[in-house]
PDB file of C-alpha atoms and ligand atoms in Angstrom:
ATOM      1  CA  UNK A  64       8.711  29.042  66.105  1.00 48.00           C
ATOM      2  CA  UNK A  65       5.812  26.836  67.003  1.00 49.00           C
ATOM      3  CA  UNK A  66       4.359  27.488  63.592  1.00 52.00           C
ATOM      4  CA  UNK A  67       7.602  26.185  61.964  1.00 53.00           C
ATOM      5  CA  UNK A  68       7.384  22.937  63.931  1.00 49.00           C
ATOM      6  CA  UNK A  69       3.771  22.576  62.961  1.00 50.00           C
ATOM      7  CA  UNK A  70       4.693  23.115  59.377  1.00 47.00           C
ATOM      8  CA  UNK A  71       7.376  20.426  59.578  1.00 50.00           C
ATOM      9  CA  UNK A  72       4.913  17.975  61.164  1.00 48.00           C
ATOM     10  CA  UNK A  73       2.267  18.792  58.541  1.00 45.00           C
ATOM     11  CA  UNK A  74       4.632  18.633  55.640  1.00 48.00           C
ATOM     12  CA  UNK A  75       5.860  15.256  56.895  1.00 49.00           C
ATOM     13  CA  UNK A  76       2.251  14.065  57.266  1.00 47.00           C
ATOM     14  CA  UNK A  77       1.346  15.252  53.778  1.00 45.00           C
ATOM     15  CA  UNK A  78       4.425  13.741  52.191  1.00 49.00           C
ATOM     16  CA  UNK A  79       3.801  10.368  53.731  1.00 48.00           C
ATOM     17  CA  UNK A  80       0.035  10.447  53.078  1.00 46.00           C
ATOM     18  CA  UNK A  81       0.634  10.830  49.396  1.00 46.00           C
ATOM     19  CA  UNK A  82       1.555   7.154  49.556  1.00 46.00           C
ATOM     20  CA  UNK A  83      -1.683   6.117  51.124  1.00 43.00           C
ATOM     21  CA  UNK A  84      -4.953   5.495  49.245  1.00 44.00           C
ATOM     22  CA  UNK A  85      -7.526   8.321  49.425  1.00 49.00           C
ATOM     23  CA  UNK A  86      -9.854   6.453  51.895  1.00 51.00           C
ATOM     24  CA  UNK A  87      -7.009   6.074  54.368  1.00 53.00           C
ATOM     25  CA  UNK A  88      -5.999   9.656  54.479  1.00 48.00           C
ATOM     26  CA  UNK A  89      -6.517  10.792  57.986  1.00 53.00           C
ATOM     27  CA  UNK A  90      -8.448  13.974  58.714  1.00 54.00           C
ATOM     28  CA  UNK A  91      -5.436  15.774  60.245  1.00 53.00           C
ATOM     29  CA  UNK A  92      -3.563  15.675  56.908  1.00 52.00           C
ATOM     30  CA  UNK A  93      -6.003  18.341  55.532  1.00 55.00           C
ATOM     31  CA  UNK A  94      -4.483  21.860  55.803  1.00 60.00           C
ATOM     32  CA  UNK A  95      -5.257  23.188  59.329  1.00 62.00           C
ATOM     33  CA  UNK A  96      -4.451  26.685  60.492  1.00 67.00           C
ATOM     34  CA  UNK A  97      -1.503  26.909  62.780  1.00 65.00           C
ATOM     35  CA  UNK A  98      -2.874  26.355  66.329  1.00 62.00           C
ATOM     36  CA  UNK A  99      -2.411  28.897  69.173  1.00 65.00           C
ATOM     37  CA  UNK A 100      -0.053  27.871  72.042  1.00 64.00           C
ATOM     38  CA  UNK A 101      -3.136  26.830  74.157  1.00 63.00           C
ATOM     39  CA  UNK A 102      -4.558  24.715  71.362  1.00 62.00           C
ATOM     40  CA  UNK A 103      -1.211  23.074  70.711  1.00 61.00           C
ATOM     41  CA  UNK A 104      -0.997  22.059  74.307  1.00 60.00           C
ATOM     42  CA  UNK A 105      -4.601  21.184  74.987  1.00 60.00           C
ATOM     43  CA  UNK A 106      -5.388  19.457  71.676  1.00 59.00           C
ATOM     44  CA  UNK A 107      -2.734  17.011  70.757  1.00 59.00           C
ATOM     45  CA  UNK A 108      -5.294  15.322  68.439  1.00 62.00           C
ATOM     46  CA  UNK A 109      -3.134  15.435  65.388  1.00 67.00           C
ATOM     47  CA  UNK A 110      -0.660  13.144  67.203  1.00 70.00           C
ATOM     48  CA  UNK A 111      -2.935  10.163  66.807  1.00 71.00           C
ATOM     49  CA  UNK A 112      -3.402  11.014  63.139  1.00 71.00           C
ATOM     50  CA  UNK A 113       0.360  11.318  62.673  1.00 71.00           C
ATOM     51  CA  UNK A 114       0.892   7.863  64.293  1.00 75.00           C
ATOM     52  CA  UNK A 115      -1.687   6.391  61.957  1.00 73.00           C
ATOM     53  CA  UNK A 116       0.156   7.945  59.034  1.00 74.00           C
ATOM     54  CA  UNK A 117       3.516   6.732  60.309  1.00 73.00           C
ATOM     55  CA  UNK A 118       2.254   3.162  60.817  1.00 78.00           C
ATOM     56  CA  UNK A 119       1.068   3.061  57.231  1.00 76.00           C
ATOM     57  CA  UNK A 120       4.346   4.413  56.025  1.00 78.00           C
ATOM     58  CA  UNK A 121       6.335   1.941  58.036  1.00 77.00           C
ATOM     59  CA  UNK A 122       4.564  -1.092  56.546  1.00 80.00           C
ATOM     60  CA  UNK A 123       6.587  -2.638  53.654  1.00 77.00           C
ATOM     61  CA  UNK A 124       9.654  -0.584  54.496  1.00 83.00           C
ATOM     62  CA  UNK A 125      12.975  -2.326  54.734  1.00 87.00           C
ATOM     63  CA  UNK A 126      14.627  -2.391  58.164  1.00 88.00           C
ATOM     64  CA  UNK A 127      17.261   0.267  57.565  1.00 89.00           C
ATOM     65  CA  UNK A 128      14.731   2.792  56.094  1.00 88.00           C
ATOM     66  CA  UNK A 129      12.475   1.929  59.009  1.00 86.00           C
ATOM     67  CA  UNK A 130      15.091   2.687  61.644  1.00 89.00           C
ATOM     68  CA  UNK A 131      16.148   5.916  59.843  1.00 90.00           C
ATOM     69  CA  UNK A 132      12.498   7.008  59.718  1.00 86.00           C
ATOM     70  CA  UNK A 133      12.022   6.280  63.371  1.00 87.00           C
ATOM     71  CA  UNK A 134      15.149   8.224  64.382  1.00 91.00           C
ATOM     72  CA  UNK A 135      13.934  11.132  62.250  1.00 91.00           C
ATOM     73  CA  UNK A 136      10.536  10.845  63.837  1.00 88.00           C
ATOM     74  CA  UNK A 137      11.935  10.880  67.338  1.00 92.00           C
ATOM     75  CA  UNK A 138      13.958  14.009  66.430  1.00 92.00           C
ATOM     76  CA  UNK A 139      10.846  15.781  65.175  1.00 92.00           C
ATOM     77  CA  UNK A 140       8.890  14.780  68.335  1.00 91.00           C
ATOM     78  CA  UNK A 141      11.766  16.061  70.629  1.00 92.00           C
ATOM     79  CA  UNK A 142      12.058  19.303  68.744  1.00 92.00           C
ATOM     80  CA  UNK A 143       8.231  19.735  68.904  1.00 91.00           C
ATOM     81  CA  UNK A 144       8.039  19.105  72.576  1.00 91.00           C
ATOM     82  CA  UNK A 145      10.968  21.419  73.345  1.00 90.00           C
ATOM     83  CA  UNK A 146       9.452  24.171  71.230  1.00 90.00           C
ATOM     84  CA  UNK A 147       6.046  23.808  72.954  1.00 90.00           C
ATOM     85  CA  UNK A 148       7.730  23.767  76.345  1.00 90.00           C
ATOM     86  CA  UNK A 149       9.666  26.896  75.556  1.00 88.00           C
ATOM     87  CA  UNK A 150       6.589  28.702  74.288  1.00 89.00           C
ATOM     88  CA  UNK A 151       4.411  27.787  77.304  1.00 91.00           C
ATOM     89  CA  UNK A 152       7.216  28.842  79.733  1.00 93.00           C
ATOM     90  CA  UNK A 153       7.861  31.946  77.687  1.00 96.00           C
ATOM     91  CA  UNK A 154       4.121  33.038  77.602  1.00 96.00           C
ATOM     92  CA  UNK A 155       3.844  32.562  81.329  1.00 96.00           C
ATOM     93  CA  UNK A 156       6.935  34.563  82.110  1.00 97.00           C
ATOM     94  CA  UNK A 157       6.013  37.203  79.611  1.00 97.00           C
ATOM     95  CA  UNK A 158       2.487  37.663  81.030  1.00 97.00           C
ATOM     96  CA  UNK A 159       3.802  37.965  84.603  1.00 97.00           C
ATOM     97  CA  UNK A 160       6.906  40.068  84.052  1.00 97.00           C
ATOM     98  CA  UNK A 161       7.099  41.689  80.648  1.00 98.00           C
ATOM     99  CA  UNK A 162       3.469  42.373  79.524  1.00 97.00           C
ATOM    100  CA  UNK A 163       2.953  45.419  81.736  1.00 96.00           C
ATOM    101  CA  UNK A 164       5.404  47.385  79.543  1.00 97.00           C
ATOM    102  CA  UNK A 165       5.567  45.444  76.203  1.00 97.00           C
ATOM    103  CA  UNK A 166       1.765  45.139  75.795  1.00 97.00           C
ATOM    104  CA  UNK A 167       1.236  48.935  76.137  1.00 95.00           C
ATOM    105  CA  UNK A 168       4.495  50.266  74.880  1.00 95.00           C
ATOM    106  CA  UNK A 169       4.936  52.374  78.138  1.00 95.00           C
ATOM    107  CA  UNK A 170       8.246  54.253  78.460  1.00 92.00           C
ATOM    108  CA  UNK A 171       9.071  53.513  74.813  1.00 94.00           C
ATOM    109  CA  UNK A 172       9.015  49.744  75.172  1.00 96.00           C
ATOM    110  CA  UNK A 173       8.695  48.171  71.716  1.00 96.00           C
ATOM    111  CA  UNK A 174       5.252  46.632  71.652  1.00 97.00           C
ATOM    112  CA  UNK A 175       4.747  42.902  71.363  1.00 97.00           C
ATOM    113  CA  UNK A 176       2.912  42.251  68.090  1.00 96.00           C
ATOM    114  CA  UNK A 177       4.494  45.283  66.503  1.00 96.00           C
ATOM    115  CA  UNK A 178       5.992  43.611  63.497  1.00 94.00           C
ATOM    116  CA  UNK A 179       8.077  46.647  62.392  1.00 94.00           C
ATOM    117  CA  UNK A 180       9.569  47.030  65.825  1.00 92.00           C
ATOM    118  CA  UNK A 181      10.787  43.420  66.009  1.00 94.00           C
ATOM    119  CA  UNK A 182      11.330  42.603  62.344  1.00 90.00           C
ATOM    120  CA  UNK A 183      15.048  43.228  62.507  1.00 87.00           C
ATOM    121  CA  UNK A 184      15.481  40.318  64.938  1.00 87.00           C
ATOM    122  CA  UNK A 185      15.328  36.655  64.168  1.00 81.00           C
ATOM    123  CA  UNK A 186      14.365  33.897  66.664  1.00 75.00           C
ATOM    124  CA  UNK A 187      17.438  31.929  65.579  1.00 77.00           C
ATOM    125  CA  UNK A 188      19.805  34.851  66.548  1.00 81.00           C
ATOM    126  CA  UNK A 189      18.635  36.391  69.725  1.00 90.00           C
ATOM    127  CA  UNK A 190      21.938  37.015  71.566  1.00 91.00           C
ATOM    128  CA  UNK A 191      21.823  40.768  71.262  1.00 91.00           C
ATOM    129  CA  UNK A 192      18.167  40.981  72.405  1.00 93.00           C
ATOM    130  CA  UNK A 193      18.855  38.554  75.205  1.00 95.00           C
ATOM    131  CA  UNK A 194      21.719  40.685  76.387  1.00 95.00           C
ATOM    132  CA  UNK A 195      19.471  43.812  76.547  1.00 94.00           C
ATOM    133  CA  UNK A 196      16.714  41.810  78.337  1.00 97.00           C
ATOM    134  CA  UNK A 197      19.242  40.444  80.934  1.00 97.00           C
ATOM    135  CA  UNK A 198      21.226  43.604  81.691  1.00 97.00           C
ATOM    136  CA  UNK A 199      18.589  46.205  80.918  1.00 97.00           C
ATOM    137  CA  UNK A 200      18.771  49.288  78.799  1.00 95.00           C
ATOM    138  CA  UNK A 201      17.287  52.729  79.452  1.00 95.00           C
ATOM    139  CA  UNK A 202      13.750  52.183  80.967  1.00 95.00           C
ATOM    140  CA  UNK A 203      14.083  48.431  80.383  1.00 96.00           C
ATOM    141  CA  UNK A 204      15.064  46.960  83.847  1.00 97.00           C
ATOM    142  CA  UNK A 205      17.358  44.014  83.944  1.00 98.00           C
ATOM    143  CA  UNK A 206      15.371  40.716  83.606  1.00 98.00           C
ATOM    144  CA  UNK A 207      12.339  42.864  83.328  1.00 97.00           C
ATOM    145  CA  UNK A 208      12.661  43.703  87.020  1.00 97.00           C
ATOM    146  CA  UNK A 209      12.486  40.186  88.236  1.00 97.00           C
ATOM    147  CA  UNK A 210      16.001  39.002  89.402  1.00 96.00           C
ATOM    148  CA  UNK A 211      14.593  35.445  90.068  1.00 96.00           C
ATOM    149  CA  UNK A 212      14.375  34.780  86.307  1.00 97.00           C
ATOM    150  CA  UNK A 213      17.132  32.537  84.952  1.00 96.00           C
ATOM    151  CA  UNK A 214      18.787  33.366  81.618  1.00 96.00           C
ATOM    152  CA  UNK A 215      16.793  30.505  80.040  1.00 95.00           C
ATOM    153  CA  UNK A 216      13.556  32.107  81.522  1.00 96.00           C
ATOM    154  CA  UNK A 217      14.372  35.477  79.883  1.00 97.00           C
ATOM    155  CA  UNK A 218      15.315  33.741  76.702  1.00 95.00           C
ATOM    156  CA  UNK A 219      11.961  31.922  76.583  1.00 95.00           C
ATOM    157  CA  UNK A 220      10.155  35.233  77.103  1.00 96.00           C
ATOM    158  CA  UNK A 221      12.145  36.927  74.339  1.00 96.00           C
ATOM    159  CA  UNK A 222      11.298  33.993  71.941  1.00 93.00           C
ATOM    160  CA  UNK A 223       7.643  34.374  72.885  1.00 94.00           C
ATOM    161  CA  UNK A 224       7.772  38.062  72.113  1.00 95.00           C
ATOM    162  CA  UNK A 225       9.366  37.489  68.704  1.00 94.00           C
ATOM    163  CA  UNK A 226       6.838  34.660  67.893  1.00 92.00           C
ATOM    164  CA  UNK A 227       4.007  36.969  68.735  1.00 94.00           C
ATOM    165  CA  UNK A 228       5.482  39.797  66.605  1.00 94.00           C
ATOM    166  CA  UNK A 229       5.771  37.869  63.281  1.00 89.00           C
TER     167      UNK A 229
HETATM  168  C1  HEC B 430       9.285  48.460  83.098  1.00 78.18           C
HETATM  169  C2  HEC B 430       8.948  48.271  81.850  1.00 78.18           C
HETATM  170  C3  HEC B 430       9.525  47.060  81.133  1.00 78.18           C
HETATM  171  C4  HEC B 430       9.420  45.689  81.573  1.00 78.18           C
HETATM  172  C5  HEC B 430       8.767  45.175  82.767  1.00 78.18           C
HETATM  173  C6  HEC B 430      10.085  44.902  80.528  1.00 78.18           C
HETATM  174  N1  HEC B 430      10.613  45.717  79.560  1.00 78.18           N
HETATM  175 FE1  HEC B 430      11.673  45.191  77.933  1.00 78.18          FE
HETATM  176  N2  HEC B 430      11.899  47.127  77.413  1.00 78.18           N
HETATM  177  C7  HEC B 430      11.327  48.159  77.968  1.00 78.18           C
HETATM  178  C8  HEC B 430      11.862  49.393  77.338  1.00 78.18           C
HETATM  179  C9  HEC B 430      11.407  50.788  77.787  1.00 78.18           C
HETATM  180  C10 HEC B 430      12.654  48.992  76.276  1.00 78.18           C
HETATM  181  C11 HEC B 430      13.374  49.883  75.304  1.00 78.18           C
HETATM  182  C12 HEC B 430      14.821  50.122  75.974  1.00 78.18           C
HETATM  183  C13 HEC B 430      15.620  51.070  75.194  1.00 78.18           C
HETATM  184  O1  HEC B 430      16.287  50.544  74.276  1.00 78.18           O
HETATM  185  O2  HEC B 430      15.714  52.216  75.508  1.00 78.18           O
HETATM  186  C14 HEC B 430      12.718  47.599  76.290  1.00 78.18           C
HETATM  187  C15 HEC B 430      13.455  46.771  75.459  1.00 78.18           C
HETATM  188  C16 HEC B 430      13.330  45.421  75.426  1.00 78.18           C
HETATM  189  C17 HEC B 430      14.157  44.582  74.569  1.00 78.18           C
HETATM  190  C18 HEC B 430      15.033  45.101  73.501  1.00 78.18           C
HETATM  191  C19 HEC B 430      14.272  45.489  72.255  1.00 78.18           C
HETATM  192  C20 HEC B 430      15.148  46.081  71.119  1.00 78.18           C
HETATM  193  O3  HEC B 430      14.633  46.499  70.161  1.00 78.18           O
HETATM  194  O4  HEC B 430      16.447  46.186  71.338  1.00 78.18           O
HETATM  195  C21 HEC B 430      13.966  43.266  74.860  1.00 78.18           C
HETATM  196  C22 HEC B 430      14.417  42.056  74.107  1.00 78.18           C
HETATM  197  C23 HEC B 430      13.059  43.232  75.928  1.00 78.18           C
HETATM  198  N3  HEC B 430      12.764  44.516  76.376  1.00 78.18           N
HETATM  199  C24 HEC B 430      12.639  42.139  76.597  1.00 78.18           C
HETATM  200  C25 HEC B 430      11.835  42.150  77.749  1.00 78.18           C
HETATM  201  C26 HEC B 430      11.481  40.933  78.453  1.00 78.18           C
HETATM  202  C27 HEC B 430      11.753  39.549  78.004  1.00 78.18           C
HETATM  203  C28 HEC B 430      10.825  41.327  79.519  1.00 78.18           C
HETATM  204  C29 HEC B 430      10.256  40.467  80.681  1.00 78.18           C
HETATM  205  C30 HEC B 430      11.119  39.417  81.247  1.00 78.18           C
HETATM  206  C31 HEC B 430      10.767  42.757  79.606  1.00 78.18           C
HETATM  207  N4  HEC B 430      11.446  43.215  78.483  1.00 78.18           N
HETATM  208  C32 HEC B 430      10.158  43.479  80.551  1.00 78.18           C
HETATM  209  C33 HEC B 430      10.498  48.152  79.164  1.00 78.18           C
HETATM  210  C34 HEC B 430      10.247  47.028  79.876  1.00 78.18           C
END
């Protein structure tokens, strides 16, 4: 999921940079490997580069295009922040509540990172998985055994598992 957002941001940066002269191309527009969750949170460096690119792109635009671009930009930023927040929350919850079983595969828990085990599921359609995670199934306890977790918490953890299993 995070990777997708980074791809969108990078693609946007690359598309816009094409309009700039070579000297003005910012360093962040070069292909960078997708960052880990920690890096994405701790190193928001590409943000400055993106803003530079956007400033360049906005110069010489008519007002309507400018506004449309800005709205699109805000949308990307919001989606990006939401995705990062979900991943950070999901990782924390996962490590605290789910890792004990899903890191090791104890009691037949499908292991996180096992692409084959999770490949049938998509991050866009997690209702079935969420149901299992919330109500439990077999050796899988409801909410991973932590009744304090909200549906959203469990959802974030499931999204994290799927992201780590791609
Ligand atoms: C006590 C061990 C244990 C803990 C803790 C645990 N799980 Fe599980 N989980 C399992 C087992 C075992 C299964 C397989 C259940 C079955 O279908 O028999 C499973 C299955 C699942 C599935 C369904 C996978 C599928 O292929 O249908 C999801 C989703 C899931 N767990 C999410 C979580 C999340 C999220 C957490 C933490 C909030 C968590 N689990 C914590 C043991 C655990």
